[in-house]
Amino acid sequence: MTAPLTPPHQPQPHDPDRPPPVPPTPGPAGDPITAAEVIQGVLVTAVSAVAGALLGVLWLNLAPRVLLVSDGKGVYLRNSEGEYAIGADGTFVVLALAFGAVAGLVVFLLRRRGGVPLVLGLAVGGVLGSLLAWGVGTHFGPTADVVAHAKAVGPDVPFEAPLELNLGIAALIAWPLGAMVVHLALTAAFGPRDPDPWEYPKAL
């Protein structure tokens, strides 16, 4: 008598009584952060911060100006119904959102796997870039000493008011907000997919 090829105590591959495979135990949530990823995050922060200078120059040249006038005793808005102050804030916010969107796109194209350091780099770099842009615009724009400027130009002569961000923190977070939204959307739509640890292997 010929011995069976499969021992009787082992089930056949396609045996309906075969117990289902035990799914693998899930590993730790996410891979450990490497030194290379930290360096990449620092580079993203640095490049974003330096790019803030360009944002400041664009804001300085594109933002509508508020005109003031002096009567020799005080300084007043030349057009009290003008909305140029709001326009300056709006220009900054739109430019900052555009810079953030470009930053998120570039980081995704260069590093599709993403990672916590890159996300933090986009956020911190966006804030630093906005602060630098604010500083560039206010430093190289019209002087903040309105009284001295009014005396220099004389009475009844219009002059430009200094650039200001009336929205404050809301304007400064526009850049990191745009970067995070774009990067998150691209990663969710086109980023690599991790294998499902609970997926059963297919029977042969």
GROMACS .gro file of C-alpha atoms in nm:
model
  204
    1MET     CA    1   0.000   0.000   0.000
    2THR     CA    2   0.132   0.343  -0.095
    3ALA     CA    3   0.156   0.601   0.186
    4PRO     CA    4  -0.045   0.919   0.135
    5LEU     CA    5   0.155   1.222   0.024
    6THR     CA    6  -0.008   1.448   0.282
    7PRO     CA    7   0.004   1.339   0.644
    8PRO     CA    8  -0.343   1.277   0.781
    9HIS     CA    9  -0.299   1.532   1.057
   10GLN     CA   10  -0.243   1.820   0.808
   11PRO     CA   11  -0.546   1.966   0.624
   12GLN     CA   12  -0.554   1.986   0.248
   13PRO     CA   13  -0.485   2.330   0.092
   14HIS     CA   14  -0.844   2.360  -0.023
   15ASP     CA   15  -1.002   2.175   0.265
   16PRO     CA   16  -1.325   2.359   0.365
   17ASP     CA   17  -1.260   2.257   0.726
   18ARG     CA   18  -0.926   2.436   0.724
   19PRO     CA   19  -0.922   2.717   0.987
   20PRO     CA   20  -0.883   3.069   0.853
   21PRO     CA   21  -0.533   3.217   0.866
   22VAL     CA   22  -0.456   3.427   1.167
   23PRO     CA   23  -0.407   3.791   1.063
   24PRO     CA   24  -0.068   3.937   1.150
   25THR     CA   25  -0.043   4.147   1.458
   26PRO     CA   26  -0.033   4.517   1.367
   27GLY     CA   27   0.304   4.681   1.421
   28PRO     CA   28   0.366   5.018   1.579
   29ALA     CA   29   0.171   5.311   1.434
   30GLY     CA   30   0.400   5.444   1.163
   31ASP     CA   31   0.768   5.397   1.094
   32PRO     CA   32   1.028   5.553   1.322
   33ILE     CA   33   1.149   5.898   1.222
   34THR     CA   34   1.495   5.884   1.068
   35ALA     CA   35   1.772   6.142   1.076
   36ALA     CA   36   1.733   6.197   0.702
   37GLU     CA   37   1.367   6.290   0.747
   38VAL     CA   38   1.457   6.535   1.021
   39ILE     CA   39   1.715   6.699   0.793
   40GLN     CA   40   1.457   6.722   0.516
   41GLY     CA   41   1.211   6.887   0.754
   42VAL     CA   42   1.475   7.141   0.859
   43LEU     CA   43   1.552   7.218   0.494
   44VAL     CA   44   1.183   7.274   0.420
   45THR     CA   45   1.163   7.510   0.717
   46ALA     CA   46   1.471   7.705   0.605
   47VAL     CA   47   1.367   7.736   0.240
   48SER     CA   48   1.015   7.844   0.334
   49ALA     CA   49   1.149   8.104   0.575
   50VAL     CA   50   1.386   8.250   0.314
   51ALA     CA   51   1.106   8.257   0.055
   52GLY     CA   52   0.923   8.491   0.290
   53ALA     CA   53   1.149   8.771   0.166
   54LEU     CA   54   1.002   8.732  -0.182
   55LEU     CA   55   0.652   8.739  -0.037
   56GLY     CA   56   0.738   9.062   0.143
   57VAL     CA   57   0.862   9.225  -0.178
   58LEU     CA   58   0.549   9.121  -0.367
   59TRP     CA   59   0.325   9.246  -0.087
   60LEU     CA   60   0.512   9.578  -0.082
   61ASN     CA   61   0.460   9.628  -0.455
   62LEU     CA   62   0.110   9.487  -0.501
   63ALA     CA   63  -0.074   9.599  -0.189
   64PRO     CA   64  -0.296   9.907  -0.234
   65ARG     CA   65  -0.173  10.209  -0.044
   66VAL     CA   66  -0.357  10.414   0.213
   67LEU     CA   67  -0.315  10.788   0.152
   68LEU     CA   68  -0.292  11.032   0.442
   69VAL     CA   69  -0.297  11.409   0.448
   70SER     CA   70  -0.208  11.668   0.711
   71ASP     CA   71  -0.363  12.007   0.775
   72GLY     CA   72  -0.071  12.121   0.985
   73LYS     CA   73  -0.236  12.018   1.311
   74GLY     CA   74  -0.325  11.655   1.261
   75VAL     CA   75  -0.302  11.366   1.014
   76TYR     CA   76  -0.615  11.227   0.852
   77LEU     CA   77  -0.718  10.973   0.591
   78ARG     CA   78  -0.745  11.139   0.254
   79ASN     CA   79  -1.041  10.916   0.171
   80SER     CA   80  -1.222  10.816   0.486
   81GLU     CA   81  -1.444  10.570   0.294
   82GLY     CA   82  -1.158  10.391   0.123
   83GLU     CA   83  -1.098  10.021   0.176
   84TYR     CA   84  -0.728  10.021   0.099
   85ALA     CA   85  -0.634   9.906   0.450
   86ILE     CA   86  -0.846   9.594   0.405
   87GLY     CA   87  -0.696   9.553   0.058
   88ALA     CA   88  -0.344   9.541   0.202
   89ASP     CA   89  -0.444   9.259   0.436
   90GLY     CA   90  -0.627   9.078   0.159
   91THR     CA   91  -0.326   9.103  -0.072
   92PHE     CA   92  -0.101   8.955   0.195
   93VAL     CA   93  -0.342   8.668   0.266
   94VAL     CA   94  -0.387   8.580  -0.103
   95LEU     CA   95  -0.011   8.586  -0.168
   96ALA     CA   96   0.057   8.383   0.147
   97LEU     CA   97  -0.200   8.120   0.049
   98ALA     CA   98  -0.039   8.095  -0.296
   99PHE     CA   99   0.308   8.057  -0.147
  100GLY     CA  100   0.179   7.790   0.090
  101ALA     CA  101   0.007   7.599  -0.190
  102VAL     CA  102   0.325   7.601  -0.399
  103ALA     CA  103   0.531   7.488  -0.099
  104GLY     CA  104   0.294   7.199  -0.030
  105LEU     CA  105   0.300   7.094  -0.397
  106VAL     CA  106   0.679   7.106  -0.426
  107VAL     CA  107   0.732   6.909  -0.105
  108PHE     CA  108   0.486   6.643  -0.219
  109LEU     CA  109   0.652   6.609  -0.561
  110LEU     CA  110   0.997   6.577  -0.405
  111ARG     CA  111   0.893   6.349  -0.119
  112ARG     CA  112   0.571   6.161  -0.187
  113ARG     CA  113   0.589   5.950   0.127
  114GLY     CA  114   0.556   6.261   0.341
  115GLY     CA  115   0.632   6.228   0.708
  116VAL     CA  116   0.594   6.419   1.031
  117PRO     CA  117   0.917   6.625   0.989
  118LEU     CA  118   0.807   6.748   0.647
  119VAL     CA  119   0.464   6.847   0.773
  120LEU     CA  120   0.617   7.031   1.068
  121GLY     CA  121   0.864   7.194   0.831
  122LEU     CA  122   0.581   7.325   0.615
  123ALA     CA  123   0.396   7.462   0.916
  124VAL     CA  124   0.691   7.621   1.097
  125GLY     CA  125   0.849   7.744   0.774
  126GLY     CA  126   0.522   7.903   0.667
  127VAL     CA  127   0.495   8.097   0.992
  128LEU     CA  128   0.858   8.210   0.974
  129GLY     CA  129   0.818   8.308   0.609
  130SER     CA  130   0.509   8.512   0.689
  131LEU     CA  131   0.690   8.690   0.973
  132LEU     CA  132   0.982   8.771   0.743
  133ALA     CA  133   0.744   8.896   0.473
  134TRP     CA  134   0.571   9.118   0.725
  135GLY     CA  135   0.906   9.256   0.838
  136VAL     CA  136   1.026   9.321   0.482
  137GLY     CA  137   0.706   9.498   0.383
  138THR     CA  138   0.694   9.722   0.689
  139HIS     CA  139   1.068   9.797   0.690
  140PHE     CA  140   1.109   9.890   0.325
  141GLY     CA  141   0.764  10.046   0.291
  142PRO     CA  142   0.660  10.396   0.396
  143THR     CA  143   0.795  10.506   0.730
  144ALA     CA  144   0.598  10.429   1.042
  145ASP     CA  145   0.667  10.778   1.181
  146VAL     CA  146   0.356  10.937   1.034
  147VAL     CA  147   0.400  11.269   1.214
  148ALA     CA  148   0.753  11.321   1.086
  149HIS     CA  149   0.645  11.219   0.736
  150ALA     CA  150   0.358  11.467   0.743
  151LYS     CA  151   0.593  11.748   0.849
  152ALA     CA  152   0.838  11.654   0.574
  153VAL     CA  153   0.583  11.669   0.291
  154GLY     CA  154   0.394  11.969   0.426
  155PRO     CA  155   0.022  12.036   0.478
  156ASP     CA  156  -0.241  11.932   0.224
  157VAL     CA  157   0.006  11.702   0.045
  158PRO     CA  158  -0.102  11.336   0.031
  159PHE     CA  159   0.150  11.073   0.141
  160GLU     CA  160   0.143  10.700   0.188
  161ALA     CA  161   0.066  10.539   0.520
  162PRO     CA  162   0.286  10.253   0.643
  163LEU     CA  163   0.190   9.898   0.552
  164GLU     CA  164   0.008   9.720   0.832
  165LEU     CA  165  -0.153   9.384   0.893
  166ASN     CA  166  -0.476   9.453   1.073
  167LEU     CA  167  -0.567   9.083   1.066
  168GLY     CA  168  -0.256   8.997   1.268
  169ILE     CA  169  -0.226   8.626   1.344
  170ALA     CA  170  -0.503   8.538   1.099
  171ALA     CA  171  -0.289   8.671   0.814
  172LEU     CA  172   0.027   8.500   0.941
  173ILE     CA  173  -0.128   8.152   0.941
  174ALA     CA  174  -0.250   8.177   0.581
  175TRP     CA  175   0.079   8.040   0.444
  176PRO     CA  176   0.103   7.730   0.669
  177LEU     CA  177  -0.270   7.670   0.625
  178GLY     CA  178  -0.242   7.668   0.246
  179ALA     CA  179   0.066   7.443   0.260
  180MET     CA  180  -0.095   7.192   0.493
  181VAL     CA  181  -0.423   7.171   0.299
  182VAL     CA  182  -0.254   7.119  -0.038
  183HIS     CA  183   0.001   6.869   0.093
  184LEU     CA  184  -0.264   6.671   0.282
  185ALA     CA  185  -0.496   6.663  -0.019
  186LEU     CA  186  -0.221   6.546  -0.256
  187THR     CA  187  -0.096   6.284  -0.011
  188ALA     CA  188  -0.448   6.148   0.039
  189ALA     CA  189  -0.518   6.138  -0.335
  190PHE     CA  190  -0.184   6.034  -0.485
  191GLY     CA  191   0.039   5.925  -0.198
  192PRO     CA  192   0.164   5.566  -0.159
  193ARG     CA  193  -0.065   5.320   0.011
  194ASP     CA  194   0.057   5.102   0.298
  195PRO     CA  195  -0.043   4.733   0.281
  196ASP     CA  196  -0.339   4.635   0.497
  197PRO     CA  197  -0.204   4.415   0.780
  198TRP     CA  198  -0.550   4.256   0.828
  199GLU     CA  199  -0.585   4.140   0.467
  200TYR     CA  200  -0.588   3.758   0.448
  201PRO     CA  201  -0.349   3.599   0.199
  202LYS     CA  202  -0.528   3.452  -0.100
  203ALA     CA  203  -0.546   3.074  -0.117
  204LEU     CA  204  -0.355   2.915  -0.402
   0.00000   0.00000   0.00000
